């Protein structure tokens, strides 16, 4: 009996010691001492009195065929450094919603889940009765607004959707700055365009790489009617030089968007470049100012570190990004040394003859210039900018202003 009591006391004592030892251990040890998520700030200069805002005007959520929720898209855009986001779910493809209903739908008495009817369709049903849309597209945007408000982000949301009527091989189009998305719907996409226009919206032809294959007569007709305001000159990492030329020649809006369906971190995270976006040169971050800037074509497209647009704006951007100063001068030989400081988050690839100077963000390089051997005239910093594109698949030659105030 005594032995048993001893054994019991020993067990209790051992357990309490173990418990005491456990209590001396911390409940949680933080492996990384981060307390907040950090937004990537993309620093860009002011250009001719305009601020440069960063926008993605083409993204998808689970309400069409995307992988992220509306809140997820909003968070992602904010942390990626954007100022403007348009969630543009497909009118016709709602595979995400269908998948959700498969999982969450209540079961019928026969054990089968309640059948969910797809909203909208790319094909007219055999009975010829248009099923219309059975989803409230405005609600998607209300949810995004709720997310922005709840988080306190300074992120401007642009209301839009993607119209993708493949049945006639017409391509995909975004309606942007629309008041009521539900009422623009029409099975005939041209009628839908007219509804967008009635609401003062903007129509962008998305990923137009295969434009020639897409019923050129129809495209020509809708363009002549003024129903197409602009094009995606870049979609993800795809740049369309022919469309770029068309936009410059015909004075149409140029956008660069991700068209993200999955997560942007998967696509861009390892490349070293920011996600594809449109730089919008506007006075302020409001619906009116951003829409006005688009209509006035004050945009520069960013894709994979490349900058695409009107030569005038590219020239201004480079000159406001780089501070160039005369550092040293040899009056006898005429040799001058200049410092070029990049004051932005962008990388510039500056070619001079066979040499390419890669000017990384917030770095300074020095370059020296003498006299032209033939004319004897002084030479000044001038580069072919290898990561900028102007029309005809060409890089611009840009003079860098020296010692500007
Ligand atoms: Zn599309
Ligand atoms: Zn899309």
Tab-separated table of C-alpha atoms and ligand atoms in Angstrom:
chain	number	residue	atom	x	y	z
A	1	UNK	CA	0.000	0.000	0.000
A	2	UNK	CA	2.800	2.360	0.995
A	3	UNK	CA	4.522	1.609	-2.289
A	4	UNK	CA	1.410	2.485	-4.211
A	5	UNK	CA	1.032	5.823	-2.382
A	6	UNK	CA	4.659	6.631	-3.133
A	7	UNK	CA	4.187	5.763	-6.771
A	8	UNK	CA	1.098	7.989	-6.999
A	9	UNK	CA	2.819	10.915	-5.274
A	10	UNK	CA	5.760	10.480	-7.639
A	11	UNK	CA	3.515	10.528	-10.731
A	12	UNK	CA	1.633	13.613	-9.536
A	13	UNK	CA	4.895	15.365	-8.688
A	14	UNK	CA	6.431	14.481	-12.083
A	15	UNK	CA	3.357	15.669	-13.952
A	16	UNK	CA	3.250	18.953	-12.071
A	17	UNK	CA	6.957	19.486	-12.797
A	18	UNK	CA	6.374	18.860	-16.497
A	19	UNK	CA	3.394	21.232	-16.379
A	20	UNK	CA	5.512	23.860	-14.585
A	21	UNK	CA	8.226	23.450	-17.222
A	22	UNK	CA	5.645	23.830	-19.999
A	23	UNK	CA	4.269	26.944	-18.348
A	24	UNK	CA	7.703	28.534	-18.426
A	25	UNK	CA	7.690	28.226	-22.266
A	26	UNK	CA	6.178	31.070	-24.277
A	27	UNK	CA	2.724	30.394	-25.741
A	28	UNK	CA	3.706	31.907	-29.096
A	29	UNK	CA	7.055	32.758	-30.588
A	30	UNK	CA	6.931	35.079	-33.579
A	31	UNK	CA	9.321	33.798	-36.250
A	32	UNK	CA	9.184	37.107	-38.066
A	33	UNK	CA	8.737	40.352	-36.243
A	34	UNK	CA	6.331	41.866	-38.750
A	35	UNK	CA	3.221	43.497	-37.404
A	36	UNK	CA	1.803	44.956	-40.614
A	37	UNK	CA	1.486	44.068	-44.291
A	38	UNK	CA	3.348	46.513	-46.467
A	39	UNK	CA	2.134	48.139	-49.654
A	40	UNK	CA	4.624	48.485	-52.509
A	41	UNK	CA	4.895	52.193	-53.244
A	42	UNK	CA	5.585	52.906	-56.913
A	43	UNK	CA	7.194	56.335	-56.976
A	44	UNK	CA	6.610	58.301	-60.177
A	45	UNK	CA	7.171	61.987	-60.946
A	46	UNK	CA	4.636	64.706	-61.679
A	47	UNK	CA	4.419	65.367	-65.403
A	48	UNK	CA	3.302	68.764	-66.770
A	49	UNK	CA	1.347	69.434	-63.590
A	50	UNK	CA	-0.363	66.037	-63.604
A	51	UNK	CA	0.016	63.332	-60.976
A	52	UNK	CA	0.599	59.835	-62.284
A	53	UNK	CA	-1.924	57.347	-60.909
A	54	UNK	CA	-1.492	53.609	-61.380
A	55	UNK	CA	-4.516	51.643	-62.556
A	56	UNK	CA	-5.598	48.169	-63.591
A	57	UNK	CA	-8.821	48.399	-65.597
A	58	UNK	CA	-9.355	44.684	-66.236
A	59	UNK	CA	-9.560	42.053	-63.464
A	60	UNK	CA	-11.769	39.057	-62.618
A	61	UNK	CA	-13.153	37.546	-59.435
A	62	UNK	CA	-14.959	34.355	-58.436
A	63	UNK	CA	-18.151	36.010	-59.702
A	64	UNK	CA	-17.011	35.116	-63.222
A	65	UNK	CA	-14.049	32.798	-63.872
A	66	UNK	CA	-11.464	34.315	-61.507
A	67	UNK	CA	-9.835	32.645	-58.522
A	68	UNK	CA	-9.983	35.513	-56.028
A	69	UNK	CA	-12.851	37.066	-54.119
A	70	UNK	CA	-13.758	40.707	-54.585
A	71	UNK	CA	-12.102	41.559	-51.269
A	72	UNK	CA	-9.034	39.563	-52.347
A	73	UNK	CA	-8.762	41.617	-55.541
A	74	UNK	CA	-9.073	44.855	-53.604
A	75	UNK	CA	-6.379	43.817	-51.104
A	76	UNK	CA	-4.087	42.627	-53.897
A	77	UNK	CA	-4.448	45.871	-55.860
A	78	UNK	CA	-3.744	47.988	-52.805
A	79	UNK	CA	-0.645	46.043	-51.728
A	80	UNK	CA	0.624	45.978	-55.335
A	81	UNK	CA	0.744	49.781	-55.238
A	82	UNK	CA	-2.289	50.602	-57.399
A	83	UNK	CA	-4.462	53.719	-57.044
A	84	UNK	CA	-7.279	52.607	-59.390
A	85	UNK	CA	-8.964	49.223	-59.798
A	86	UNK	CA	-11.735	48.075	-62.114
A	87	UNK	CA	-13.269	44.695	-61.407
A	88	UNK	CA	-14.610	43.607	-64.774
A	89	UNK	CA	-16.255	40.241	-64.440
A	90	UNK	CA	-17.586	38.493	-67.539
A	91	UNK	CA	-21.213	38.924	-68.369
A	92	UNK	CA	-21.299	35.464	-69.896
A	93	UNK	CA	-18.990	33.223	-67.901
A	94	UNK	CA	-19.907	32.499	-64.318
A	95	UNK	CA	-18.032	29.271	-63.710
A	96	UNK	CA	-16.897	30.531	-60.301
A	97	UNK	CA	-20.483	31.109	-59.179
A	98	UNK	CA	-21.527	27.736	-60.571
A	99	UNK	CA	-18.712	25.999	-58.687
A	100	UNK	CA	-19.759	27.771	-55.506
A	101	UNK	CA	-23.355	26.677	-55.901
A	102	UNK	CA	-22.251	23.102	-56.488
A	103	UNK	CA	-20.546	23.142	-53.115
A	104	UNK	CA	-22.972	25.258	-51.138
A	105	UNK	CA	-26.362	24.611	-52.751
A	106	UNK	CA	-29.025	22.976	-50.598
A	107	UNK	CA	-29.911	19.416	-51.551
A	108	UNK	CA	-33.217	18.372	-53.034
A	109	UNK	CA	-35.152	15.476	-51.527
A	110	UNK	CA	-33.647	13.187	-54.165
A	111	UNK	CA	-30.158	13.960	-52.812
A	112	UNK	CA	-29.134	16.076	-55.791
A	113	UNK	CA	-27.952	19.666	-55.267
A	114	UNK	CA	-30.278	22.441	-56.417
A	115	UNK	CA	-29.492	23.175	-60.034
A	116	UNK	CA	-28.086	26.599	-60.662
A	117	UNK	CA	-28.962	28.295	-63.926
A	118	UNK	CA	-26.043	30.083	-65.577
A	119	UNK	CA	-26.670	33.809	-65.929
A	120	UNK	CA	-26.378	34.956	-69.511
A	121	UNK	CA	-25.065	32.813	-72.318
A	122	UNK	CA	-22.828	33.123	-75.349
A	123	UNK	CA	-25.347	31.159	-77.379
A	124	UNK	CA	-28.968	32.016	-77.876
A	125	UNK	CA	-31.081	29.081	-76.631
A	126	UNK	CA	-32.946	27.020	-79.238
A	127	UNK	CA	-36.268	28.597	-78.279
A	128	UNK	CA	-34.786	31.985	-79.213
A	129	UNK	CA	-35.654	33.508	-75.839
A	130	UNK	CA	-32.729	35.410	-74.365
A	131	UNK	CA	-32.233	34.237	-70.753
A	132	UNK	CA	-30.691	37.620	-69.871
A	133	UNK	CA	-28.428	37.991	-66.903
A	134	UNK	CA	-29.495	36.487	-63.622
A	135	UNK	CA	-26.852	38.023	-61.445
A	136	UNK	CA	-26.741	41.532	-60.012
A	137	UNK	CA	-23.498	42.892	-61.467
A	138	UNK	CA	-23.791	46.078	-59.427
A	139	UNK	CA	-23.632	43.961	-56.255
A	140	UNK	CA	-20.072	42.856	-57.123
A	141	UNK	CA	-19.027	46.493	-57.072
A	142	UNK	CA	-20.924	47.230	-53.876
A	143	UNK	CA	-18.939	44.433	-52.267
A	144	UNK	CA	-15.656	45.921	-53.558
A	145	UNK	CA	-16.664	49.347	-52.218
A	146	UNK	CA	-17.465	47.780	-48.872
A	147	UNK	CA	-13.980	46.176	-48.809
A	148	UNK	CA	-12.252	49.463	-49.681
A	149	UNK	CA	-14.243	51.341	-47.040
A	150	UNK	CA	-13.662	48.731	-44.371
A	151	UNK	CA	-9.909	48.642	-44.966
A	152	UNK	CA	-9.623	52.409	-45.383
A	153	UNK	CA	-7.705	52.139	-48.658
A	154	UNK	CA	-7.237	55.180	-50.866
A	155	UNK	CA	-8.178	53.073	-53.888
A	156	UNK	CA	-10.509	54.385	-56.594
A	157	UNK	CA	-12.912	51.741	-57.890
A	158	UNK	CA	-14.141	52.041	-61.464
A	159	UNK	CA	-17.380	50.225	-62.221
A	160	UNK	CA	-17.158	47.906	-65.198
A	161	UNK	CA	-17.654	44.482	-66.739
A	162	UNK	CA	-16.335	42.436	-69.664
A	163	UNK	CA	-18.593	41.633	-72.560
A	164	UNK	CA	-17.337	38.542	-74.320
A	165	UNK	CA	-19.647	37.459	-77.066
A	166	UNK	CA	-17.614	34.675	-78.631
A	167	UNK	CA	-20.572	33.352	-80.548
A	168	UNK	CA	-19.891	35.800	-83.358
A	169	UNK	CA	-16.116	35.802	-82.838
A	170	UNK	CA	-16.171	39.499	-82.089
A	171	UNK	CA	-13.692	39.538	-79.253
A	172	UNK	CA	-13.905	40.831	-75.702
A	173	UNK	CA	-14.761	44.366	-74.602
A	174	UNK	CA	-14.711	46.185	-71.296
A	175	UNK	CA	-17.409	48.645	-70.333
A	176	UNK	CA	-15.924	51.147	-67.851
A	177	UNK	CA	-17.365	54.054	-65.831
A	178	UNK	CA	-20.892	52.652	-66.149
A	179	UNK	CA	-23.604	53.586	-63.636
A	180	UNK	CA	-25.844	50.532	-63.859
A	181	UNK	CA	-24.193	47.397	-65.240
A	182	UNK	CA	-27.360	45.319	-65.302
A	183	UNK	CA	-29.198	47.574	-67.725
A	184	UNK	CA	-26.421	47.674	-70.350
A	185	UNK	CA	-26.939	43.982	-71.082
A	186	UNK	CA	-28.138	43.052	-74.541
A	187	UNK	CA	-27.596	39.810	-76.422
A	188	UNK	CA	-26.497	41.872	-79.423
A	189	UNK	CA	-23.165	43.292	-78.308
A	190	UNK	CA	-23.529	46.371	-80.514
A	191	UNK	CA	-26.770	47.242	-78.722
A	192	UNK	CA	-24.952	46.704	-75.413
A	193	UNK	CA	-22.266	49.175	-76.621
A	194	UNK	CA	-24.986	51.751	-77.272
A	195	UNK	CA	-26.341	51.207	-73.757
A	196	UNK	CA	-22.843	51.812	-72.344
A	197	UNK	CA	-22.619	55.052	-74.313
A	198	UNK	CA	-26.030	56.169	-73.043
A	199	UNK	CA	-24.602	55.974	-69.532
A	200	UNK	CA	-21.480	57.924	-70.523
A	201	UNK	CA	-19.298	54.827	-70.272
A	202	UNK	CA	-16.045	53.980	-72.065
A	203	UNK	CA	-15.605	50.877	-74.249
A	204	UNK	CA	-12.196	49.208	-74.522
A	205	UNK	CA	-11.355	46.353	-76.886
A	206	UNK	CA	-9.474	43.812	-74.767
A	207	UNK	CA	-6.507	41.593	-75.757
A	208	UNK	CA	-6.935	42.524	-79.441
A	209	UNK	CA	-3.995	40.464	-80.738
A	210	UNK	CA	-6.118	38.422	-83.125
A	211	UNK	CA	-8.159	41.363	-84.325
A	212	UNK	CA	-7.853	40.471	-88.022
A	213	UNK	CA	-9.462	37.094	-87.399
A	214	UNK	CA	-12.348	38.731	-85.571
A	215	UNK	CA	-14.798	39.808	-88.253
A	216	UNK	CA	-12.941	42.928	-89.530
A	217	UNK	CA	-16.022	44.421	-91.248
A	218	UNK	CA	-17.994	44.430	-88.021
A	219	UNK	CA	-15.072	46.023	-86.155
A	220	UNK	CA	-14.664	48.669	-88.806
A	221	UNK	CA	-18.381	49.492	-88.587
A	222	UNK	CA	-18.541	49.842	-84.789
A	223	UNK	CA	-15.354	51.917	-84.787
A	224	UNK	CA	-16.789	54.255	-87.424
A	225	UNK	CA	-19.870	54.659	-85.258
A	226	UNK	CA	-17.570	55.833	-82.457
A	227	UNK	CA	-18.454	52.908	-80.222
A	228	UNK	CA	-14.843	51.846	-79.495
A	229	UNK	CA	-12.965	54.330	-77.321
A	230	UNK	CA	-9.711	52.463	-76.982
A	231	UNK	CA	-7.703	49.272	-76.832
A	232	UNK	CA	-5.570	47.250	-74.513
A	233	UNK	CA	-2.137	47.909	-75.985
A	234	UNK	CA	-0.790	45.426	-73.466
A	235	UNK	CA	-2.589	42.576	-71.714
A	236	UNK	CA	-0.321	40.889	-69.140
A	237	UNK	CA	3.040	40.492	-70.873
A	238	UNK	CA	1.562	40.662	-74.400
A	239	UNK	CA	2.209	43.951	-76.230
A	240	UNK	CA	0.379	44.614	-79.513
A	241	UNK	CA	2.487	46.934	-81.760
A	242	UNK	CA	-0.151	47.074	-84.542
A	243	UNK	CA	-2.822	48.175	-82.088
A	244	UNK	CA	-0.421	50.709	-80.593
A	245	UNK	CA	-0.027	52.265	-84.043
A	246	UNK	CA	-3.780	52.291	-84.581
A	247	UNK	CA	-4.343	54.065	-81.252
A	248	UNK	CA	-1.775	56.748	-82.085
A	249	UNK	CA	-3.017	57.217	-85.667
A	250	UNK	CA	-6.710	57.263	-84.761
A	251	UNK	CA	-6.352	59.005	-81.371
A	252	UNK	CA	-7.783	56.177	-79.270
A	253	UNK	CA	-7.226	55.381	-75.589
A	254	UNK	CA	-4.306	53.068	-74.730
A	255	UNK	CA	-4.534	50.840	-71.660
A	256	UNK	CA	-2.334	48.157	-70.124
A	257	UNK	CA	-4.075	45.678	-67.821
A	258	UNK	CA	-3.430	42.357	-66.113
A	259	UNK	CA	-6.752	40.652	-67.000
A	260	UNK	CA	-5.913	38.674	-63.884
A	261	UNK	CA	-7.906	35.520	-63.213
A	262	UNK	CA	-5.533	33.741	-60.785
A	263	UNK	CA	-3.274	35.575	-58.357
A	264	UNK	CA	-0.976	38.332	-59.589
A	265	UNK	CA	1.786	37.199	-57.227
A	266	UNK	CA	2.089	33.948	-59.206
A	267	UNK	CA	2.625	35.740	-62.480
A	268	UNK	CA	4.603	38.817	-61.542
A	269	UNK	CA	6.134	37.991	-58.160
A	270	UNK	CA	9.210	36.246	-59.514
A	271	UNK	CA	9.805	38.405	-62.597
A	272	UNK	CA	11.124	41.453	-60.786
A	273	UNK	CA	8.591	43.713	-62.542
A	274	UNK	CA	5.440	45.303	-61.222
A	275	UNK	CA	2.149	43.917	-62.479
A	276	UNK	CA	0.998	45.272	-65.836
A	277	UNK	CA	-0.777	48.608	-65.374
A	278	UNK	CA	-1.798	51.909	-66.905
A	279	UNK	CA	-0.217	55.143	-65.734
A	280	UNK	CA	-2.961	57.776	-65.797
A	281	UNK	CA	-1.895	61.436	-65.875
A	282	UNK	CA	-4.614	63.254	-63.981
A	283	UNK	CA	-5.136	66.226	-61.694
A	284	UNK	CA	-6.692	64.186	-58.902
A	285	UNK	CA	-7.878	60.722	-57.961
A	286	UNK	CA	-11.607	61.032	-58.680
A	287	UNK	CA	-13.956	59.289	-61.120
A	288	UNK	CA	-14.321	62.488	-63.160
A	289	UNK	CA	-10.592	63.303	-63.305
A	290	UNK	CA	-9.541	59.740	-64.209
A	291	UNK	CA	-12.246	59.420	-66.866
A	292	UNK	CA	-11.259	62.806	-68.307
A	293	UNK	CA	-7.588	61.749	-68.415
A	294	UNK	CA	-8.504	58.569	-70.285
A	295	UNK	CA	-10.686	60.433	-72.785
A	296	UNK	CA	-7.878	62.954	-73.318
A	297	UNK	CA	-5.511	59.978	-73.856
A	298	UNK	CA	-3.084	60.920	-71.087
A	299	UNK	CA	-1.938	57.358	-70.399
A	300	UNK	CA	1.300	55.378	-70.500
A	301	UNK	CA	1.195	51.597	-70.538
A	302	UNK	CA	3.554	49.621	-68.287
A	303	UNK	CA	4.198	45.935	-69.032
A	304	UNK	CA	7.205	43.845	-67.978
A	305	UNK	CA	9.266	46.975	-67.295
A	306	UNK	CA	8.485	48.352	-70.770
A	307	UNK	CA	6.709	51.678	-71.277
A	308	UNK	CA	4.378	52.107	-74.228
A	309	UNK	CA	2.459	55.129	-75.468
A	310	UNK	CA	2.598	58.512	-77.143
A	311	UNK	CA	6.165	59.737	-77.696
A	312	UNK	CA	5.355	63.096	-76.081
A	313	UNK	CA	4.351	61.532	-72.750
A	314	UNK	CA	7.237	59.051	-72.783
A	315	UNK	CA	9.659	61.941	-73.309
A	316	UNK	CA	8.102	63.910	-70.449
A	317	UNK	CA	8.118	60.869	-68.147
A	318	UNK	CA	11.809	60.139	-68.778
A	319	UNK	CA	12.850	63.753	-68.339
A	320	UNK	CA	10.909	64.140	-65.093
A	321	UNK	CA	12.224	60.776	-63.831
A	322	UNK	CA	15.902	61.545	-64.408
A	323	UNK	CA	17.717	64.433	-62.842
A	324	UNK	CA	20.704	65.230	-65.034
A	325	UNK	CA	23.435	67.533	-63.779
A	326	UNK	CA	26.722	68.720	-65.161
A	327	UNK	CA	29.268	67.418	-62.631
A	328	UNK	CA	32.579	68.357	-64.251
A	329	UNK	CA	33.752	70.237	-67.309
A	330	UNK	CA	37.106	70.356	-69.053
A	331	UNK	CA	36.879	73.581	-71.042
A	332	UNK	CA	39.999	72.846	-73.057
A	333	UNK	CA	39.026	69.427	-74.344
A	334	UNK	CA	35.305	70.083	-74.130
A	335	UNK	CA	34.766	66.896	-72.120
A	336	UNK	CA	31.855	67.057	-69.705
A	337	UNK	CA	30.809	64.573	-67.052
A	338	UNK	CA	27.102	64.349	-66.242
A	339	UNK	CA	25.329	62.571	-63.386
A	340	UNK	CA	22.016	60.920	-64.174
A	341	UNK	CA	19.891	60.180	-61.090
A	342	UNK	CA	16.762	58.076	-61.386
A	343	UNK	CA	14.223	59.467	-58.905
A	344	UNK	CA	11.538	56.833	-59.627
A	345	UNK	CA	10.686	53.176	-59.049
A	346	UNK	CA	11.109	52.463	-62.772
A	347	UNK	CA	14.161	50.980	-64.470
A	348	UNK	CA	15.398	52.744	-67.603
A	349	UNK	CA	17.558	51.116	-70.261
A	350	UNK	CA	19.469	53.869	-72.047
A	351	UNK	CA	21.402	53.022	-75.175
A	352	UNK	CA	24.242	55.140	-76.502
A	353	UNK	CA	25.939	53.533	-79.493
A	354	UNK	CA	26.662	49.959	-78.502
A	355	UNK	CA	26.473	50.627	-74.779
A	356	UNK	CA	23.294	50.164	-72.736
A	357	UNK	CA	23.206	51.889	-69.360
A	358	UNK	CA	20.687	50.233	-67.063
A	359	UNK	CA	19.563	52.970	-64.710
A	360	UNK	CA	17.959	51.221	-61.746
A	361	UNK	CA	15.442	52.906	-59.402
A	362	UNK	CA	16.949	55.544	-57.120
A	363	UNK	CA	20.462	55.074	-58.521
A	364	UNK	CA	22.880	57.480	-60.146
A	365	UNK	CA	25.274	56.873	-63.026
A	366	UNK	CA	27.849	59.147	-64.632
A	367	UNK	CA	28.379	59.564	-68.366
A	368	UNK	CA	30.899	61.711	-70.202
A	369	UNK	CA	30.436	63.570	-73.463
A	370	UNK	CA	32.981	65.353	-75.634
A	371	UNK	CA	32.704	67.045	-78.997
A	372	UNK	CA	31.414	65.590	-82.202
A	373	UNK	CA	34.458	64.517	-84.208
A	374	UNK	CA	33.129	65.815	-87.510
A	375	UNK	CA	31.401	69.068	-86.585
A	376	UNK	CA	33.344	69.887	-83.422
A	377	UNK	CA	30.046	70.734	-81.699
A	378	UNK	CA	29.440	69.830	-78.042
A	379	UNK	CA	27.446	66.636	-77.490
A	380	UNK	CA	24.690	66.356	-74.892
A	381	UNK	CA	23.058	63.347	-73.199
A	382	UNK	CA	20.755	61.652	-75.690
A	383	UNK	CA	19.722	58.016	-75.601
A	384	UNK	CA	17.686	55.458	-77.420
A	385	UNK	CA	15.443	54.226	-74.626
A	386	UNK	CA	15.372	50.462	-75.010
A	387	UNK	CA	12.462	49.856	-72.641
A	388	UNK	CA	10.192	52.419	-74.267
A	389	UNK	CA	8.081	51.746	-77.352
A	390	UNK	CA	6.715	54.259	-79.815
A	391	UNK	CA	4.797	53.345	-82.960
A	392	UNK	CA	6.145	51.110	-85.743
A	393	UNK	CA	7.823	48.833	-83.179
A	394	UNK	CA	10.518	51.409	-82.475
A	395	UNK	CA	12.333	52.788	-79.444
A	396	UNK	CA	12.378	56.584	-79.055
A	397	UNK	CA	15.519	58.742	-79.053
A	398	UNK	CA	15.236	61.164	-76.161
A	399	UNK	CA	17.335	64.193	-75.186
A	400	UNK	CA	17.859	64.533	-71.445
A	401	UNK	CA	17.485	68.091	-70.170
A	402	UNK	CA	20.522	69.219	-68.173
A	403	UNK	CA	20.328	71.111	-64.855
A	404	UNK	CA	16.604	71.761	-65.144
A	405	UNK	CA	15.060	73.369	-62.115
B	1	LIG	ZN1	-11.254	38.606	-72.254
B	2	LIG	ZN1	-10.842	39.362	-69.020
